[in-house]
Amino acid sequence: MKDPEKPLEAHESDNEKRAEVSRRDFLGTSVVLTAGACVAPILFNKSALASEGAVPGGPISSAVDVTLRVNGTAHALKLEPRVTLLDALREEMQLAGTKKGCDHGQCGACTVLVDGRRTLSCLTLAVMHDGDEITTIEGLAGSDELHPMQAAFIERDAFQCGYCTPGQIMSAVALLREPCGASDDDVRECMSGNICRCGAYPNIVAAVQDVRRSKTT
Amino acid sequence: MFAAAFEYHRPKTLAEAVKLLGSVKGARLLAGGHSLLPAMKLRLASPAALIDISRIAELSGIKATNDGLQIGAMTTHAAIAESDVVKKHCPVLAQTAEIIGDQQVRNRGTIGGSVAHADPAADYPTIMLLLGAKFTAANGKERQIEADKFFVDLFTTSLKQGELLTSIMIPAMSSAASAVYRKHRHPASAFAVVGVGVLLEVKQGKCADVRIAIGGATVTAVRARAAEELLTGQAPTVENIARASKEVGKALDSPISDSYASGDFRIHLATVMTRRALTDLAGAAR
């Protein structure tokens, strides 16, 4: 391997502080973000940078007013900007149906609908969704009947431990309105953002296909 | 995990955003947040303030112009993948957007956020280099940056302090050219272990325009110039394509090596994927 220090050093000297700051902020990031296809060997040559990125939390920032419209009800909240949509749902609104799995956008357990589009609630700040329409698993069922997708998951036994299920169902509900191909493989690809540790995938695909077929007939 | 505390700003206009970026100390831009927020939760990034530009209407949208496609920096991957305008004018871009991450990521992630983040394993930088994209940066006044000057190093672009990426111009492709993007996808993250973008234009039985861009293998995406030159002017035969593809490795200095793929394996992937992509395009051109 050629010396990876070289281009970095050369660049630092001619590109002021910003390049330095942004590189420090992001160097370590890749370990997580490109987990697997990661560039860790390059990063750890600059171990000083890795430690400098990890500063302790600063002072608590003041809360701001946020109105979240969740399952048709407006909630006026006072939240710190750093509160994710997921934590706002679970901790501030007691809507604990949305699950915290990895908290890093990899598992899909926290999937909710924002203005009809499936969104990872752990990777978005509540404050960014002031006024948006949010639908969670609690908002799917009617007063006395389940959403067809919920019914299909029960019918097909599409879960074991059930922890990923709310995210799976929210994803599957969004999928119904997306340009997803007809085959089981297409469904697997379209559901690839939701991981099931128990391996209920065959039954999840079956449940999704049941609902899609009943919609088209 | 919680990010360190920060101030939050949500400007309504580009002018307001540029002003905030220039005046708020320690501020960073927040686009889709799918790279920045995980980094902040791990305290690898602790900006004093975030400027949320995801709702600035003028930064989002796709327009076909005489010169090519004009894409607002805050346009999501899903919007690009689903756009009829993109599918018509630059199908390879829609095809690339469609295989980024998963649907949840595509719904929030933006083209501007992705290229400004400059992750070596991202898909867009490769395709930007392939198509010769031009990036418009604003800081009171505008300047254009060519793709080959934009990606400087690992997670580093030539955007300057206070500059905000506003839009990306994808020059119109010749109607006789076709292009494809292929990736060896990491099965968990969907990032490109290696991504290959190939463009081919065949005129009177000869390769008139050959472009090969490789991502994921080195700290920034690169064009495989030696391979391109070897095939240009030649007939797109199986033998010529194989010979040219063998030159791809010459462009891949200090390949990334990690627990998933060694540097040598990445070069191998780039070579094989280039050969297959060129073969498919040549077959379609016949």
Coordinates of C-alpha atoms in Angstrom, one line a residue:
Chain A
M1 CA 0.0 0.0 0.0
K2 CA 1.2 3.5 -0.8
D3 CA 1.5 5.8 2.2
P4 CA -2.0 7.0 2.8
E5 CA -0.7 9.9 4.9
K6 CA 0.6 11.7 1.9
P7 CA -2.5 13.0 0.1
L8 CA -4.2 13.9 3.4
E9 CA -1.2 16.0 4.7
A10 CA -0.7 17.7 1.4
H11 CA -4.4 18.6 1.3
E12 CA -4.5 19.9 4.8
S13 CA -1.7 22.4 4.2
D14 CA -3.5 24.1 1.4
N15 CA -7.1 23.9 2.5
E16 CA -7.4 25.6 5.9
K17 CA -9.2 24.6 8.9
R18 CA -12.5 23.5 7.4
A19 CA -11.0 20.5 5.6
E20 CA -9.4 19.5 8.9
V21 CA -12.6 19.8 10.9
S22 CA -14.8 18.0 8.4
R23 CA -12.3 15.2 8.0
R24 CA -12.0 14.7 11.7
D25 CA -15.7 14.7 12.1
F26 CA -16.2 12.1 9.4
L27 CA -13.1 9.9 9.4
G28 CA -14.3 7.7 12.2
T29 CA -17.8 7.7 10.8
S30 CA -16.9 5.5 7.9
V31 CA -16.2 2.7 10.3
V32 CA -19.9 2.6 11.0
L33 CA -21.4 4.0 7.9
T34 CA -19.5 1.9 5.4
A35 CA -19.5 -1.0 7.9
G36 CA -18.1 -3.8 5.9
A37 CA -17.0 -1.9 3.0
C38 CA -15.1 0.2 5.5
V39 CA -11.9 2.1 5.3
A40 CA -10.8 1.4 8.8
P41 CA -7.2 0.5 8.0
I42 CA -6.7 4.0 6.5
L43 CA -8.4 5.6 9.4
F44 CA -6.5 4.0 12.2
N45 CA -3.2 5.2 10.8
K46 CA -4.5 8.5 12.0
S47 CA -5.5 7.4 15.5
A48 CA -5.1 10.9 16.8
L49 CA -8.0 12.0 14.6
A50 CA -10.3 9.2 15.8
S51 CA -9.9 10.2 19.4
E52 CA -10.3 13.9 18.7
G53 CA -13.7 13.3 17.1
A54 CA -15.2 11.8 20.3
V55 CA -15.7 14.8 22.5
P56 CA -18.0 14.7 25.5
G57 CA -21.4 16.2 25.2
G58 CA -21.7 19.9 25.5
P59 CA -24.3 21.8 27.5
I60 CA -27.9 20.8 27.1
S61 CA -29.4 23.0 24.4
S62 CA -32.7 24.7 25.1
A63 CA -35.9 22.9 24.0
V64 CA -37.8 24.2 21.0
D65 CA -41.5 24.0 20.2
V66 CA -42.4 21.2 17.8
T67 CA -45.8 20.1 16.7
L68 CA -45.9 16.5 15.5
R69 CA -49.0 15.2 13.9
V70 CA -49.1 11.5 14.8
N71 CA -51.9 9.2 13.7
G72 CA -54.1 12.2 13.1
T73 CA -53.5 13.9 16.4
A74 CA -51.4 17.0 16.8
H75 CA -49.0 16.8 19.7
A76 CA -47.4 20.1 20.8
L77 CA -44.1 19.3 22.4
K78 CA -41.0 21.0 23.8
L79 CA -38.0 19.1 22.6
E80 CA -34.3 19.4 22.5
P81 CA -33.2 19.5 18.8
R82 CA -31.1 16.4 19.3
V83 CA -34.2 14.2 20.1
T84 CA -34.8 11.8 17.3
L85 CA -38.3 11.2 16.0
L86 CA -38.1 7.7 17.4
D87 CA -37.3 8.9 21.0
A88 CA -40.0 11.6 20.7
L89 CA -42.6 8.9 19.8
R90 CA -41.5 6.5 22.5
E91 CA -40.5 8.8 25.4
E92 CA -42.7 11.9 24.9
M93 CA -45.8 10.4 23.4
Q94 CA -45.7 7.0 25.0
L95 CA -46.1 5.4 21.5
A96 CA -43.8 2.5 22.2
G97 CA -45.0 0.4 19.3
T98 CA -42.2 1.8 17.2
K99 CA -39.1 -0.1 18.3
K100 CA -35.5 0.9 18.8
G101 CA -33.3 -1.8 17.4
C102 CA -29.9 -0.7 16.3
D103 CA -30.6 3.1 16.5
H104 CA -28.3 3.6 13.5
G105 CA -30.5 3.0 10.5
Q106 CA -29.5 -0.5 9.8
C107 CA -32.3 -2.7 11.1
G108 CA -35.5 -1.0 10.1
A109 CA -37.3 -1.7 13.4
C110 CA -38.1 2.0 13.9
T111 CA -39.7 2.5 10.5
V112 CA -42.7 4.8 10.5
L113 CA -44.5 6.7 7.7
V114 CA -43.8 10.4 7.2
D115 CA -46.2 11.9 4.8
G116 CA -46.9 8.4 3.5
R117 CA -43.2 7.5 2.9
R118 CA -41.5 4.9 5.0
T119 CA -38.8 6.6 7.1
L120 CA -36.3 5.5 9.7
S121 CA -37.4 7.4 12.8
C122 CA -34.0 6.8 14.5
L123 CA -32.2 8.7 11.8
T124 CA -34.2 11.8 11.7
L125 CA -34.7 14.5 14.2
A126 CA -38.2 15.2 15.6
V127 CA -37.7 18.9 15.0
M128 CA -37.2 18.2 11.3
H129 CA -40.8 17.0 11.1
D130 CA -42.7 19.9 12.5
G131 CA -46.1 19.7 10.9
D132 CA -45.5 16.5 9.0
E133 CA -48.1 13.7 9.0
I134 CA -46.6 10.7 10.9
T135 CA -48.2 7.3 11.0
T136 CA -47.0 4.6 13.4
I137 CA -48.1 1.0 14.0
E138 CA -50.6 2.3 16.6
G139 CA -52.3 4.3 13.8
L140 CA -52.9 1.5 11.3
A141 CA -55.8 -0.4 12.7
G142 CA -59.4 0.9 12.6
S143 CA -61.5 1.1 15.7
D144 CA -62.4 -2.6 15.6
E145 CA -60.5 -4.1 12.8
L146 CA -56.9 -4.7 11.9
H147 CA -55.2 -3.2 8.9
P148 CA -55.1 -5.9 6.2
M149 CA -51.3 -6.1 6.6
Q150 CA -51.5 -6.7 10.4
A151 CA -54.2 -9.4 9.8
A152 CA -52.0 -11.0 7.1
F153 CA -49.0 -11.1 9.4
I154 CA -51.1 -13.0 12.0
E155 CA -52.6 -15.3 9.4
R156 CA -49.2 -16.2 8.0
D157 CA -47.4 -16.3 11.4
A158 CA -44.9 -13.8 10.0
F159 CA -42.9 -13.3 13.2
Q160 CA -41.4 -15.1 16.1
C161 CA -40.2 -12.7 18.8
G162 CA -42.1 -9.9 17.3
Y163 CA -39.6 -7.1 17.9
C164 CA -39.1 -6.2 14.3
T165 CA -42.7 -6.7 13.4
P166 CA -44.0 -3.1 13.7
G167 CA -41.2 -1.9 11.4
Q168 CA -41.8 -4.8 9.0
I169 CA -45.5 -4.0 8.9
M170 CA -45.0 -0.2 8.4
S171 CA -42.5 -1.0 5.6
A172 CA -44.9 -3.4 4.0
V173 CA -47.8 -0.9 4.1
A174 CA -45.6 1.7 2.4
L175 CA -44.5 -0.9 -0.2
L176 CA -48.1 -1.3 -1.3
R177 CA -47.9 2.2 -2.8
E178 CA -44.4 1.9 -4.3
P179 CA -43.4 0.6 -7.7
C180 CA -42.3 -2.8 -6.4
G181 CA -42.2 -5.7 -8.9
A182 CA -44.6 -8.6 -8.6
S183 CA -42.3 -11.5 -7.7
D184 CA -41.3 -12.8 -4.3
D185 CA -37.8 -11.7 -5.0
D186 CA -39.0 -8.2 -5.7
V187 CA -40.7 -8.2 -2.3
R188 CA -37.5 -9.4 -0.6
E189 CA -35.6 -6.6 -2.3
C190 CA -38.2 -4.0 -1.4
M191 CA -38.2 -5.2 2.3
S192 CA -34.4 -5.4 2.5
G193 CA -34.3 -2.4 4.9
N194 CA -36.0 -4.5 7.6
I195 CA -34.0 -7.2 9.3
C196 CA -35.6 -10.1 11.2
R197 CA -33.3 -11.8 13.6
C198 CA -35.7 -14.8 14.0
G199 CA -35.6 -15.4 10.3
A200 CA -39.4 -15.1 9.6
Y201 CA -38.7 -13.9 6.1
P202 CA -40.6 -16.6 4.2
N203 CA -43.7 -15.8 6.1
I204 CA -43.2 -12.1 5.9
V205 CA -43.0 -12.3 2.1
A206 CA -46.1 -14.5 2.0
A207 CA -48.1 -12.0 4.2
V208 CA -47.0 -9.1 1.9
Q209 CA -48.0 -11.0 -1.2
D210 CA -51.4 -12.0 0.3
V211 CA -52.2 -8.4 0.8
R212 CA -51.0 -7.3 -2.6
R213 CA -53.0 -10.0 -4.3
S214 CA -56.1 -9.1 -2.5
K215 CA -55.6 -5.5 -3.5
T216 CA -55.3 -6.2 -7.2
T217 CA -58.3 -8.6 -7.4
Chain B
M1 CA -27.3 6.9 21.8
F2 CA -27.8 10.7 21.8
A3 CA -25.9 13.3 19.8
A4 CA -24.1 16.0 21.7
A5 CA -26.3 19.1 22.1
F6 CA -26.5 21.6 19.2
E7 CA -28.5 24.6 18.0
Y8 CA -31.0 23.9 15.3
H9 CA -31.7 26.3 12.4
R10 CA -34.2 25.7 9.6
P11 CA -33.8 28.5 7.0
K12 CA -36.6 28.8 4.4
T13 CA -34.5 30.1 1.6
L14 CA -31.1 29.4 0.1
A15 CA -30.0 33.0 0.8
E16 CA -30.9 32.6 4.4
A17 CA -29.0 29.2 4.6
V18 CA -25.9 30.7 3.1
K19 CA -26.0 33.6 5.6
L20 CA -26.4 31.2 8.5
L21 CA -23.6 29.0 7.3
G22 CA -21.3 32.1 7.2
S23 CA -22.3 33.4 10.6
V24 CA -23.1 30.6 13.0
K25 CA -20.0 29.3 14.6
G26 CA -19.3 25.6 14.2
A27 CA -22.4 25.1 12.0
R28 CA -22.9 22.2 9.6
L29 CA -25.5 21.6 7.0
L30 CA -28.1 18.9 7.6
A31 CA -29.6 17.3 4.4
G32 CA -31.2 13.9 4.8
G33 CA -29.1 13.3 7.9
H34 CA -28.5 9.6 7.1
S35 CA -24.8 9.9 7.3
L36 CA -24.4 12.9 9.7
L37 CA -26.8 11.8 12.4
P38 CA -25.3 8.4 13.0
A39 CA -21.9 10.1 13.2
M40 CA -23.2 12.5 15.7
K41 CA -24.8 9.7 17.8
L42 CA -21.4 8.1 18.0
R43 CA -19.9 11.5 18.9
L44 CA -17.6 11.3 15.9
A45 CA -19.1 14.5 14.8
S46 CA -20.2 17.2 17.3
P47 CA -21.2 20.3 15.4
A48 CA -22.3 23.3 17.5
A49 CA -25.2 23.9 15.2
L50 CA -27.1 22.3 12.4
I51 CA -28.6 24.1 9.5
D52 CA -31.5 22.0 8.2
I53 CA -31.7 22.6 4.4
S54 CA -34.0 19.7 3.7
R55 CA -37.1 21.9 3.3
I56 CA -35.7 24.6 1.1
A57 CA -37.9 24.2 -2.0
E58 CA -35.5 25.8 -4.4
L59 CA -32.9 23.2 -3.6
S60 CA -35.0 20.3 -4.7
G61 CA -36.3 19.1 -8.1
I62 CA -35.3 17.8 -11.5
K63 CA -35.3 19.8 -14.7
A64 CA -34.4 18.7 -18.2
T65 CA -32.6 21.6 -20.0
N66 CA -30.8 21.8 -23.4
D67 CA -27.5 21.1 -21.7
G68 CA -28.7 18.1 -19.6
L69 CA -30.4 17.4 -16.3
Q70 CA -30.4 20.0 -13.6
I71 CA -30.9 18.3 -10.2
G72 CA -31.4 20.2 -7.0
A73 CA -29.0 19.1 -4.2
M74 CA -31.9 18.1 -1.8
T75 CA -33.5 15.8 -4.3
T76 CA -33.9 12.4 -2.7
H77 CA -32.6 9.2 -4.1
A78 CA -36.2 7.9 -4.3
A79 CA -37.3 11.0 -6.3
I80 CA -34.4 10.4 -8.8
A81 CA -35.1 6.7 -9.1
E82 CA -38.8 7.3 -9.7
S83 CA -38.5 10.3 -12.0
D84 CA -39.8 9.9 -15.5
V85 CA -37.5 12.8 -16.7
V86 CA -34.4 11.0 -15.3
K87 CA -35.5 7.7 -16.8
K88 CA -35.9 9.3 -20.2
H89 CA -32.8 11.5 -20.3
C90 CA -30.4 9.6 -18.1
P91 CA -31.6 6.1 -17.4
V92 CA -28.3 5.1 -15.8
L93 CA -28.7 7.7 -13.1
A94 CA -32.2 6.4 -12.2
Q95 CA -30.8 2.9 -12.2
T96 CA -28.1 3.9 -9.8
A97 CA -30.4 5.7 -7.4
E98 CA -32.7 2.7 -7.4
I99 CA -30.0 0.5 -5.8
I100 CA -28.7 2.8 -3.1
G101 CA -29.2 1.5 0.4
D102 CA -32.8 0.4 1.0
Q103 CA -36.1 2.1 0.4
Q104 CA -36.1 3.9 3.8
V105 CA -32.6 5.3 3.1
R106 CA -33.7 6.4 -0.5
N107 CA -36.7 8.2 0.9
R108 CA -34.5 10.5 3.0
G109 CA -31.0 10.5 1.5
T110 CA -30.2 13.3 -1.0
I111 CA -27.9 13.4 -4.0
G112 CA -26.3 16.6 -2.6
G113 CA -25.8 15.1 0.8
S114 CA -24.2 12.0 -0.7
V115 CA -21.8 13.7 -3.0
A116 CA -20.8 16.3 -0.4
H117 CA -20.2 13.5 2.2
A118 CA -17.9 11.8 -0.4
D119 CA -18.0 8.3 1.1
P120 CA -15.7 6.1 -1.0
A121 CA -18.2 3.3 -1.0
A122 CA -21.2 5.5 -2.1
D123 CA -22.7 5.0 -5.5
Y124 CA -23.2 8.6 -6.8
P125 CA -19.6 9.7 -6.9
T126 CA -18.8 7.0 -9.4
I127 CA -21.7 7.9 -11.7
M128 CA -20.9 11.6 -11.3
L129 CA -17.4 11.0 -12.5
L130 CA -18.6 8.8 -15.4
L131 CA -21.1 11.4 -16.7
G132 CA -18.9 14.4 -16.1
A133 CA -21.3 16.1 -13.7
K134 CA -20.9 19.8 -12.8
F135 CA -21.6 20.9 -9.2
T136 CA -22.8 24.3 -8.4
A137 CA -21.7 25.8 -5.1
A138 CA -23.1 29.0 -3.6
N139 CA -21.7 31.4 -1.2
G140 CA -23.3 34.7 -2.1
K141 CA -22.0 34.0 -5.6
E142 CA -22.0 30.8 -7.5
R143 CA -19.2 28.7 -9.0
Q144 CA -19.2 25.5 -10.9
I145 CA -16.9 22.6 -10.0
E146 CA -16.2 19.7 -12.5
A147 CA -16.7 16.2 -11.1
D148 CA -13.0 15.3 -11.5
K149 CA -12.1 18.3 -9.4
F150 CA -14.8 17.8 -6.8
F151 CA -13.9 14.6 -5.1
V152 CA -10.5 15.3 -3.5
D153 CA -9.9 12.6 -0.9
L154 CA -11.5 10.4 1.6
F155 CA -14.7 12.2 2.8
T156 CA -13.3 15.4 1.3
T157 CA -14.5 17.5 -1.5
S158 CA -13.3 20.8 -3.0
L159 CA -16.3 22.7 -1.4
K160 CA -14.9 25.6 0.6
Q161 CA -15.9 26.8 4.0
G162 CA -19.2 28.6 3.8
E163 CA -20.1 27.1 0.5
L164 CA -23.3 25.2 0.0
L165 CA -23.9 22.7 -2.8
T166 CA -27.0 23.8 -4.6
S167 CA -27.4 21.7 -7.7
I168 CA -25.8 19.2 -9.9
M169 CA -25.8 19.3 -13.7
I170 CA -25.6 16.0 -15.6
P171 CA -24.6 16.8 -19.2
A172 CA -26.8 15.2 -21.8
M173 CA -25.4 12.0 -23.2
S174 CA -25.1 11.4 -26.9
S175 CA -28.1 9.6 -28.2
A176 CA -25.8 6.9 -29.6
A177 CA -24.2 6.2 -26.2
S178 CA -25.4 3.9 -23.5
A179 CA -24.3 3.5 -19.9
V180 CA -24.7 1.2 -17.0
Y181 CA -23.8 1.1 -13.3
R182 CA -23.0 -2.2 -11.6
K183 CA -22.0 -2.9 -8.0
H184 CA -20.8 -5.6 -5.9
R185 CA -23.0 -4.8 -3.0
H186 CA -22.1 -5.3 0.6
P187 CA -24.9 -7.7 1.7
A188 CA -25.6 -5.8 5.0
S189 CA -25.0 -2.1 4.3
A190 CA -25.7 -2.2 0.5
F191 CA -22.7 0.1 0.1
A192 CA -20.5 -0.7 -3.0
V193 CA -17.6 -3.0 -2.2
V194 CA -16.8 -2.0 -5.8
G195 CA -19.0 0.0 -8.1
V196 CA -18.4 0.2 -11.8
G197 CA -19.9 2.8 -14.1
V198 CA -19.3 2.3 -17.9
L199 CA -20.4 4.4 -20.8
L200 CA -19.9 3.3 -24.4
E201 CA -20.7 4.9 -27.7
V202 CA -20.1 2.8 -30.9
K203 CA -19.8 4.6 -34.3
Q204 CA -19.4 2.6 -37.5
G205 CA -18.3 -0.5 -35.6
K206 CA -15.7 1.4 -33.5
C207 CA -15.7 2.6 -29.9
A208 CA -16.0 6.3 -30.2
D209 CA -16.5 7.2 -26.6
V210 CA -15.4 4.8 -23.8
R211 CA -15.7 5.9 -20.1
I212 CA -15.0 3.7 -17.1
A213 CA -15.4 4.9 -13.5
I214 CA -14.6 2.8 -10.5
G215 CA -15.8 3.5 -7.0
G216 CA -15.4 1.7 -3.7
A217 CA -11.9 0.5 -4.5
T218 CA -9.9 3.6 -3.6
V219 CA -10.4 6.7 -1.4
T220 CA -12.3 8.5 -4.2
A221 CA -13.9 7.2 -7.3
V222 CA -11.5 7.2 -10.3
R223 CA -11.7 7.0 -14.1
A224 CA -9.8 4.0 -15.5
R225 CA -8.0 6.1 -18.3
A226 CA -5.6 3.4 -19.5
A227 CA -8.4 1.0 -20.1
E228 CA -10.5 3.7 -21.8
E229 CA -7.7 4.7 -24.1
L230 CA -6.9 1.1 -25.1
L231 CA -10.5 0.5 -26.3
T232 CA -11.2 3.8 -27.9
G233 CA -11.0 3.5 -31.7
Q234 CA -11.1 -0.2 -31.5
A235 CA -14.0 -2.6 -32.4
P236 CA -15.9 -3.6 -29.3
T237 CA -15.0 -7.3 -29.7
V238 CA -14.8 -9.7 -26.8
E239 CA -11.0 -9.8 -27.1
N240 CA -10.6 -6.1 -27.2
I241 CA -12.9 -5.6 -24.2
A242 CA -11.0 -8.2 -22.2
R243 CA -7.7 -6.7 -23.1
A244 CA -8.9 -3.2 -22.1
S245 CA -10.5 -4.4 -18.9
K246 CA -7.2 -5.9 -17.7
E247 CA -5.9 -2.3 -17.6
V248 CA -8.5 -1.1 -15.0
G249 CA -6.2 -2.0 -12.1
K250 CA -3.7 0.6 -13.3
A251 CA -6.0 3.3 -12.0
L252 CA -6.5 1.7 -8.6
D253 CA -3.5 2.9 -6.6
S254 CA -3.6 1.9 -2.9
P255 CA -6.8 0.0 -3.1
I256 CA -8.9 -0.1 0.1
S257 CA -8.4 -3.4 1.9
D258 CA -10.7 -4.5 4.8
S259 CA -12.3 -7.5 6.4
Y260 CA -14.7 -7.8 3.6
A261 CA -12.5 -7.6 0.6
S262 CA -8.7 -7.3 0.1
G263 CA -7.3 -4.7 -2.2
D264 CA -6.4 -7.4 -4.7
F265 CA -9.9 -8.7 -4.6
R266 CA -11.3 -5.3 -5.2
I267 CA -9.1 -4.8 -8.3
H268 CA -10.2 -8.2 -9.5
L269 CA -13.9 -7.3 -9.0
A270 CA -13.4 -4.0 -10.8
T271 CA -11.7 -5.8 -13.7
V272 CA -14.4 -8.5 -14.1
M273 CA -17.3 -6.1 -13.6
T274 CA -15.9 -3.7 -16.2
R275 CA -15.5 -6.5 -18.7
R276 CA -19.0 -7.7 -18.2
A277 CA -20.5 -4.2 -18.3
L278 CA -18.6 -3.4 -21.5
T279 CA -19.6 -6.7 -23.1
D280 CA -23.3 -6.1 -22.3
L281 CA -23.2 -2.6 -23.7
A282 CA -21.3 -3.7 -26.8
G283 CA -23.9 -6.5 -27.3
A284 CA -26.8 -4.0 -27.0
A285 CA -25.1 -1.6 -29.5
R286 CA -24.8 -4.3 -32.2

